[in-house]
mmCIF file of C-alpha atoms in Angstrom:
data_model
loop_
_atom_site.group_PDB
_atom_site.id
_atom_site.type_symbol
_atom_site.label_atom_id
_atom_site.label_comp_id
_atom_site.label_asym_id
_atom_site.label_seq_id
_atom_site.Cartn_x
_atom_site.Cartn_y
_atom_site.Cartn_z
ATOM 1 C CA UNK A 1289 33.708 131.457 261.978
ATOM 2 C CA UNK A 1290 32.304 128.000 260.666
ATOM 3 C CA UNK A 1291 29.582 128.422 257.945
ATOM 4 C CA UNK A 1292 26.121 128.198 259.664
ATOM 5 C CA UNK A 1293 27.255 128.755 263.293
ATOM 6 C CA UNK A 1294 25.139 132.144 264.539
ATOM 7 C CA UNK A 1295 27.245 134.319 266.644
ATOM 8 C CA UNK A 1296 25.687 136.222 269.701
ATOM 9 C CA UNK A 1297 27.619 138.723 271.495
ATOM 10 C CA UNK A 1298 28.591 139.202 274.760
ATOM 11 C CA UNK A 1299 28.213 142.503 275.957
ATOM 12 C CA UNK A 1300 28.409 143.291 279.686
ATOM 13 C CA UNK A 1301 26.518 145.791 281.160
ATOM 14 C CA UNK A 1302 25.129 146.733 284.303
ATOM 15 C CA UNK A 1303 21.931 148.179 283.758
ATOM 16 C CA UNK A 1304 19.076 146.353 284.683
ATOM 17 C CA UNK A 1305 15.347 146.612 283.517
ATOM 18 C CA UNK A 1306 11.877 147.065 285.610
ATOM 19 C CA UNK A 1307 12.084 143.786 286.491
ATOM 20 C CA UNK A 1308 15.076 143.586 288.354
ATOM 21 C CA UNK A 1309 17.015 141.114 285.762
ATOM 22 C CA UNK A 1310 20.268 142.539 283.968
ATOM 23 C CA UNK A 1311 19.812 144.555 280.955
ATOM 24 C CA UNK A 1312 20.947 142.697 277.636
ATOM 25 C CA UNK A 1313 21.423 145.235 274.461
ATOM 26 C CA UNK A 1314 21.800 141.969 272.602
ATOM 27 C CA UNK A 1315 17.911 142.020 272.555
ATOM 28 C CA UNK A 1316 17.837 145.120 271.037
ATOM 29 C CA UNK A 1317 19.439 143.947 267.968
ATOM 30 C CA UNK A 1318 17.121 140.913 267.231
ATOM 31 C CA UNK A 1319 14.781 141.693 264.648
ATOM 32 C CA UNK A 1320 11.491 140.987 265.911
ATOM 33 C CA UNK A 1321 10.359 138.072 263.090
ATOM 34 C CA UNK A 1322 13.571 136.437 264.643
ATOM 35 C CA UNK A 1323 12.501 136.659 268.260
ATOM 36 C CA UNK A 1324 10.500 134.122 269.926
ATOM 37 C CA UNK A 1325 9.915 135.366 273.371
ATOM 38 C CA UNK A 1326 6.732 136.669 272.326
ATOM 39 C CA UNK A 1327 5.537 133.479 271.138
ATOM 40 C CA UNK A 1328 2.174 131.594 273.395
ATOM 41 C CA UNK A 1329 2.460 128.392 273.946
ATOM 42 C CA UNK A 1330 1.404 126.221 271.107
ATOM 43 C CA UNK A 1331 2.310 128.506 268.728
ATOM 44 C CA UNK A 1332 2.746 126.823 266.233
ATOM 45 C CA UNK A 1333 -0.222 124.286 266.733
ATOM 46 C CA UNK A 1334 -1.936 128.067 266.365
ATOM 47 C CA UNK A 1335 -0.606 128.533 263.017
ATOM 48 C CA UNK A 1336 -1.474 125.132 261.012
ATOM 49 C CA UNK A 1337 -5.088 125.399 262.936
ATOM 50 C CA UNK A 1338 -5.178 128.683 261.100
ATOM 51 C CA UNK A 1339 -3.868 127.406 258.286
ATOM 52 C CA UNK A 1340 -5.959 124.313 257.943
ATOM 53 C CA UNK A 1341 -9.398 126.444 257.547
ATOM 54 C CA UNK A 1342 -11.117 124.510 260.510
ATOM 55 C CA UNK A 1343 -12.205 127.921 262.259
ATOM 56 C CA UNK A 1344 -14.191 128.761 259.076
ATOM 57 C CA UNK A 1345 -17.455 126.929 258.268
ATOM 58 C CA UNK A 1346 -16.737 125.037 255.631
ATOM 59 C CA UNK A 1347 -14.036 123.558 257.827
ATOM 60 C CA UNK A 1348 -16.312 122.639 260.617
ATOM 61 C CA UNK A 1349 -18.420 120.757 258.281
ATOM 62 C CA UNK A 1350 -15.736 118.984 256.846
ATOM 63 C CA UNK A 1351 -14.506 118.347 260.136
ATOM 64 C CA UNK A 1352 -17.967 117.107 261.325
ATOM 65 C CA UNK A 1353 -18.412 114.900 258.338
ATOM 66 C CA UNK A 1354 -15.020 113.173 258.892
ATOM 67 C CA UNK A 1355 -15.967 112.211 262.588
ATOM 68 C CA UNK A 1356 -19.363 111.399 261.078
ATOM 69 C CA UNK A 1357 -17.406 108.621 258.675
ATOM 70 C CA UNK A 1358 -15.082 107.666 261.424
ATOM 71 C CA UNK A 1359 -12.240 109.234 260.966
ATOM 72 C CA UNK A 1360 -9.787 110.517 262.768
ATOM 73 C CA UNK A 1361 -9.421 114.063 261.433
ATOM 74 C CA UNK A 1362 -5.374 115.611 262.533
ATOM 75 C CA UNK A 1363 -7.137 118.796 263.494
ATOM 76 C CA UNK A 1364 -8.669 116.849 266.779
ATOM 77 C CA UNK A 1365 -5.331 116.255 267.879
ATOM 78 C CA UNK A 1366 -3.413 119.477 267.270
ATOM 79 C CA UNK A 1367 -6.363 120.784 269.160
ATOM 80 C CA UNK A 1368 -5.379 118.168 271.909
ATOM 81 C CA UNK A 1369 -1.927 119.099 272.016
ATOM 82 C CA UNK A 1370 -2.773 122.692 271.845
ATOM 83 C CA UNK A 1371 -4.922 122.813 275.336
ATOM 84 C CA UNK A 1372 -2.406 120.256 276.784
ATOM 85 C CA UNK A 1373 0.595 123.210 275.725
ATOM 86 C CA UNK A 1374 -1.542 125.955 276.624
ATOM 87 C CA UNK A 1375 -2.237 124.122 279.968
ATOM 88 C CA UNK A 1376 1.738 123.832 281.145
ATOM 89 C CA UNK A 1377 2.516 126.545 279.440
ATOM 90 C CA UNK A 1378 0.413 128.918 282.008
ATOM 91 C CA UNK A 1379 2.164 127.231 284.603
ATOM 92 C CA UNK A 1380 5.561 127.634 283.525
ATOM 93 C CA UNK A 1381 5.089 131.422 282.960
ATOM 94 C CA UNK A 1382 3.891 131.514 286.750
ATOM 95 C CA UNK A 1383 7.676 130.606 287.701
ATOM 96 C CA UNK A 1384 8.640 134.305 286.233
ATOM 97 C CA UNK A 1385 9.299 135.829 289.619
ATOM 98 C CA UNK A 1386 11.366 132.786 290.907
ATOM 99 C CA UNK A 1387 14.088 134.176 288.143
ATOM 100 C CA UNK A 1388 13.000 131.383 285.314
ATOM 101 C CA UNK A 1389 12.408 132.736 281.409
ATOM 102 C CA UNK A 1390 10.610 130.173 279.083
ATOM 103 C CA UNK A 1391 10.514 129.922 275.272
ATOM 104 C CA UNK A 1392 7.587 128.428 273.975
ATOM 105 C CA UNK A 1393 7.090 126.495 270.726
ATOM 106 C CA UNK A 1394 10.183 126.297 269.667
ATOM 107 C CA UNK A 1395 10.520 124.347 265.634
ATOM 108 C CA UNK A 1396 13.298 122.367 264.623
ATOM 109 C CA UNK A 1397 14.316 121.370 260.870
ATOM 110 C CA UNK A 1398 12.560 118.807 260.181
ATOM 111 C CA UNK A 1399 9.523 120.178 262.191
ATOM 112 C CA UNK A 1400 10.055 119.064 265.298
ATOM 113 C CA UNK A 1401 8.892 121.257 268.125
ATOM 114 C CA UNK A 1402 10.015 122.098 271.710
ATOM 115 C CA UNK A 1403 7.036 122.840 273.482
ATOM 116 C CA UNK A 1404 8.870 124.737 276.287
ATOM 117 C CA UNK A 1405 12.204 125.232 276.565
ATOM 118 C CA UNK A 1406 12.832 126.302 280.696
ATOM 119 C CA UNK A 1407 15.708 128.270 281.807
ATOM 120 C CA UNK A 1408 16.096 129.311 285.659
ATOM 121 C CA UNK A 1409 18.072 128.507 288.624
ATOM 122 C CA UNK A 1410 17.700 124.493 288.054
ATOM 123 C CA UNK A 1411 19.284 124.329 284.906
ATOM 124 C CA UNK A 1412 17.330 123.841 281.058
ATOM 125 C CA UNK A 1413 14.941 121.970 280.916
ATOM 126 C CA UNK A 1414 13.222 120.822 276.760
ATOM 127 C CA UNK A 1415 9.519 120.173 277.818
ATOM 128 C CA UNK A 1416 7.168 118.228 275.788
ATOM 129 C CA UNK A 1417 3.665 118.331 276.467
ATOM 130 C CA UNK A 1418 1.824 115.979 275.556
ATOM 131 C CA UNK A 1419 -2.633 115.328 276.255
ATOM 132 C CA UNK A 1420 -3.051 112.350 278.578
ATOM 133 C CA UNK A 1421 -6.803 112.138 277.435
ATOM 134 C CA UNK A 1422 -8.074 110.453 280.668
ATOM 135 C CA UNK A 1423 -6.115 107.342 279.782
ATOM 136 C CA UNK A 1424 -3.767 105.298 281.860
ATOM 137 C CA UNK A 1425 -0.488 106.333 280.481
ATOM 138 C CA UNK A 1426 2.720 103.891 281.294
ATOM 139 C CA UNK A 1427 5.763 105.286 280.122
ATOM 140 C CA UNK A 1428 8.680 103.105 279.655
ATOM 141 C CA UNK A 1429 12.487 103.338 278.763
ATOM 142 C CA UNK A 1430 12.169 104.286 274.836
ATOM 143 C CA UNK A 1431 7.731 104.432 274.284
ATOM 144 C CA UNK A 1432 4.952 105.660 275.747
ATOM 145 C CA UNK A 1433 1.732 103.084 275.911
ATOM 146 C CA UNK A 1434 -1.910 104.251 276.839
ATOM 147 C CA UNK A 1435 -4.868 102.196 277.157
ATOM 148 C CA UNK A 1436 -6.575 104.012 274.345
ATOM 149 C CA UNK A 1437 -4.025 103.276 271.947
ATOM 150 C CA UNK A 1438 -3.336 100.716 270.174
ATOM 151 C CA UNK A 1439 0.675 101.484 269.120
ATOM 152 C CA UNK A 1440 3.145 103.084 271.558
ATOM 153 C CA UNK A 1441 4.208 106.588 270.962
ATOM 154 C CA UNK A 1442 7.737 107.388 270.524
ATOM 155 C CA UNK A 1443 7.575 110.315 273.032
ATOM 156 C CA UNK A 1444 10.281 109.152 275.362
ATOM 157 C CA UNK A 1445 13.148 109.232 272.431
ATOM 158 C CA UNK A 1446 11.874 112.110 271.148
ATOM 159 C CA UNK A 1447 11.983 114.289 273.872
ATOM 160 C CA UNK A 1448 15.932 112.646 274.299
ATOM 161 C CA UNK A 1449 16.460 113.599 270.873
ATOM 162 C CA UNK A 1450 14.752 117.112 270.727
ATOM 163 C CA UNK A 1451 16.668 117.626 274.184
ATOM 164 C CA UNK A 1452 20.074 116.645 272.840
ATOM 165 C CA UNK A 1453 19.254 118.754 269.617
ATOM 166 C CA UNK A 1454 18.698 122.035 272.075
ATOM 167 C CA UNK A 1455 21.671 121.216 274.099
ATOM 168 C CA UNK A 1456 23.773 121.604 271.126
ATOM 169 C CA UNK A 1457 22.351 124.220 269.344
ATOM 170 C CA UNK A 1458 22.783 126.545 272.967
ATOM 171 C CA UNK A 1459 25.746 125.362 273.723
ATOM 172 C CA UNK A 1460 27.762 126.467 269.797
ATOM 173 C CA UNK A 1461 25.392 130.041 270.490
ATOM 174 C CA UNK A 1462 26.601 130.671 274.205
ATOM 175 C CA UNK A 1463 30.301 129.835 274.342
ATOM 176 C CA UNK A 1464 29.331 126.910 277.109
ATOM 177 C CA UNK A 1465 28.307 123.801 277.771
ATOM 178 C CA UNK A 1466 24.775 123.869 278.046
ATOM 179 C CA UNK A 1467 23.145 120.673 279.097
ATOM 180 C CA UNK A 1468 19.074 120.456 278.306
ATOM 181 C CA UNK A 1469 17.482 117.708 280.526
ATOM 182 C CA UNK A 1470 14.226 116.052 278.826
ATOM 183 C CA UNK A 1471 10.684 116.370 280.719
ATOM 184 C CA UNK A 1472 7.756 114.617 279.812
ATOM 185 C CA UNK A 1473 4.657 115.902 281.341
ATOM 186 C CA UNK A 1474 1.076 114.476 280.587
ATOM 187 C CA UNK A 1475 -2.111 116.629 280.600
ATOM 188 C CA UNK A 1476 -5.373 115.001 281.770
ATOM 189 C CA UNK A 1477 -4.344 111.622 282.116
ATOM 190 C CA UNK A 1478 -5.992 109.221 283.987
ATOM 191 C CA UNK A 1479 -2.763 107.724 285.747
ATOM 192 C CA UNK A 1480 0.822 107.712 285.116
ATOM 193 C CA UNK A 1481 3.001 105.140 285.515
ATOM 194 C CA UNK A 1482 6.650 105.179 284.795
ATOM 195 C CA UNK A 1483 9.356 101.922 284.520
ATOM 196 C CA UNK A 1484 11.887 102.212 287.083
ATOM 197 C CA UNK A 1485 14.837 101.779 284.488
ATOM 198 C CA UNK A 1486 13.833 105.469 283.075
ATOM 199 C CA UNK A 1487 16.834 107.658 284.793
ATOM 200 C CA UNK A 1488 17.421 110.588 281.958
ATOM 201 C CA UNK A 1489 13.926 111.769 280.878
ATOM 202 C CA UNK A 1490 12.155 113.722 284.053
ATOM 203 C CA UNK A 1491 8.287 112.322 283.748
ATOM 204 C CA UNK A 1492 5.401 114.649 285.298
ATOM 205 C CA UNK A 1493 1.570 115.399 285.183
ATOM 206 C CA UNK A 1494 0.423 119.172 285.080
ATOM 207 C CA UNK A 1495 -0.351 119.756 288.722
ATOM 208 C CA UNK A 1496 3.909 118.554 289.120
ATOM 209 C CA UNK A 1497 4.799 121.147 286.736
ATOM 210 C CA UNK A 1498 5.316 124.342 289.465
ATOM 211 C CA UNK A 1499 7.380 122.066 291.632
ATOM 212 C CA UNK A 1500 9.863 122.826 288.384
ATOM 213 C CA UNK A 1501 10.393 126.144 290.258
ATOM 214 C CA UNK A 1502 11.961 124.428 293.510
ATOM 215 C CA UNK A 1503 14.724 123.809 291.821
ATOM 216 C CA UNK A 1504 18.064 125.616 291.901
ATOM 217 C CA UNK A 1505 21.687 125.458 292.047
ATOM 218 C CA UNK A 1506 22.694 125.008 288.752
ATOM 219 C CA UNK A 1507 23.202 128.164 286.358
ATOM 220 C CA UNK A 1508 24.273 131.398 287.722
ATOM 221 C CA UNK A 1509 21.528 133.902 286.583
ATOM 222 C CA UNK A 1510 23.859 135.602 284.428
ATOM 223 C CA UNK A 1511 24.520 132.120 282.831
ATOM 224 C CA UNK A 1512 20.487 132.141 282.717
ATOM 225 C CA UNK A 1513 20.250 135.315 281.075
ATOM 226 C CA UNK A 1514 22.755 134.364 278.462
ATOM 227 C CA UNK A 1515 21.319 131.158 277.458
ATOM 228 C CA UNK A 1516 17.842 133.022 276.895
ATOM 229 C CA UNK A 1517 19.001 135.612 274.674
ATOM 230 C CA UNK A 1518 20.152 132.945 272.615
ATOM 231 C CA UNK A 1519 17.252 130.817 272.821
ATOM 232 C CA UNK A 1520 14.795 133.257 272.144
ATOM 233 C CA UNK A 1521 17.102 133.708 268.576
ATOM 234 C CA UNK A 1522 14.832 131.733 265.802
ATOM 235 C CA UNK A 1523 17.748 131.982 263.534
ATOM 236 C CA UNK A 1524 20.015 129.275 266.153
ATOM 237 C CA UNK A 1525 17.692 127.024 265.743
ATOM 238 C CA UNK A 1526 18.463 126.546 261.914
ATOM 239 C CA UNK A 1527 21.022 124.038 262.111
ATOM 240 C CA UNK A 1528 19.979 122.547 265.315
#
């Protein structure tokens, strides 16, 4: 086996839980630092709030003081990007019962993070959420520009790369080619407005989200269970 490949087992069997889905002993087997099913979406947005000793009040006033000064303090917009995660991730976990799992807050060396990675009936989908902040958002073939900005974002190659990334990280675990298509979707924006020329990177706002669940025809569910039980594997994502 080549160094720094994780291996997970096949291992048929045709149990199947409460829920109705197939029965995977693999899952038994994960250690449970390792799996990231339980993760909420924006966990890790959680973790460096935590971490960063706003909650406390010290932090507040620090906080407070910074926006008093004009600055632009990085716990504002984790907090952003936490509601606009928490916000499709609530919508993607509605999709449960239309046979799609979801992995949220996914981190990538180098910290990049998959905000929702979507596995069901329509294929894989690597989400990125991102707050639209009640501004006119126009998304174009590479950047995304706002009118509250002054710089584009790079969100558009980002979620290409972070998609591309997953694709090849699930498709070494599972045995498979396992294509990850890129979504976009934009919480709270005012409008959304995307160039014509943008073909590979699916662009929604929140209330689009559940139409996700419509649709199908492209994994077999035992495909879908597979590519879960590696997903949900912290350790694949190492090398990704």
């Amino acid at each position: 086996m080549a160094e720094g490949v994780v291996c997970v087992r096949e291992r048929p069997d045709g149990k199947r839980s409460a829920n109705g889905k197939a029965f995977d002993p693999e899952r038994l087997f994960l250690p449970p630092d390792d799996d990231l099913a339980p993760n909420r979406p924006g966990e890790t947005l959680r973790a460096r709030l935590d971490g960063s000793g706003a909650a406390g009040s010290s932090g507040r006033a620090r906080l407070v003081l910074a926006r008093l000064l004009g600055r632009r303090p990085v716990e504002d917009a984790w907090r952003r990007a936490l509601a606009a995660e928490q916000c499709v991730g609530a919508a993607l976990e509605g999709l449960a019962a239309g046979g799609w799992d979801v992995v949220h807050s996914i981190v990538l060396p180098g910290d990049a993070i998959v905000s929702h990675l979507l596995i069901g009936p329509g294929g894989v989908f690597g989400i990125a959420s991102r707050p639209g902040r009640r501004a006119r958002v126009r998304v174009g073939a590479s950047e995304v520009r706002t009118d509250r900005e002054r710089h584009p974002q790079p969100y558009v190659r980002e979620a290409r790369h972070d998609a591309a990334r997953a694709s090849l990280v699930l498709t070494r675990g599972c045995g498979f080619l396992v294509q990850v298509r890129p979504v976009l979707v934009f919480v709270g924006a005012r409008s959304v407005d995307v160039a014509p020329e943008l073909d590979d990177v699916r662009v929604l706002e929140e209330q689009d989200v559940p139409g996700l669940g419509a649709l199908g025809g492209a994994l077999h569910p035992d495909r879908s269970r597979r590519i879960h039980t590696v997903a949900r594997n912290r350790r694949v994502w190492l090398w990704a």
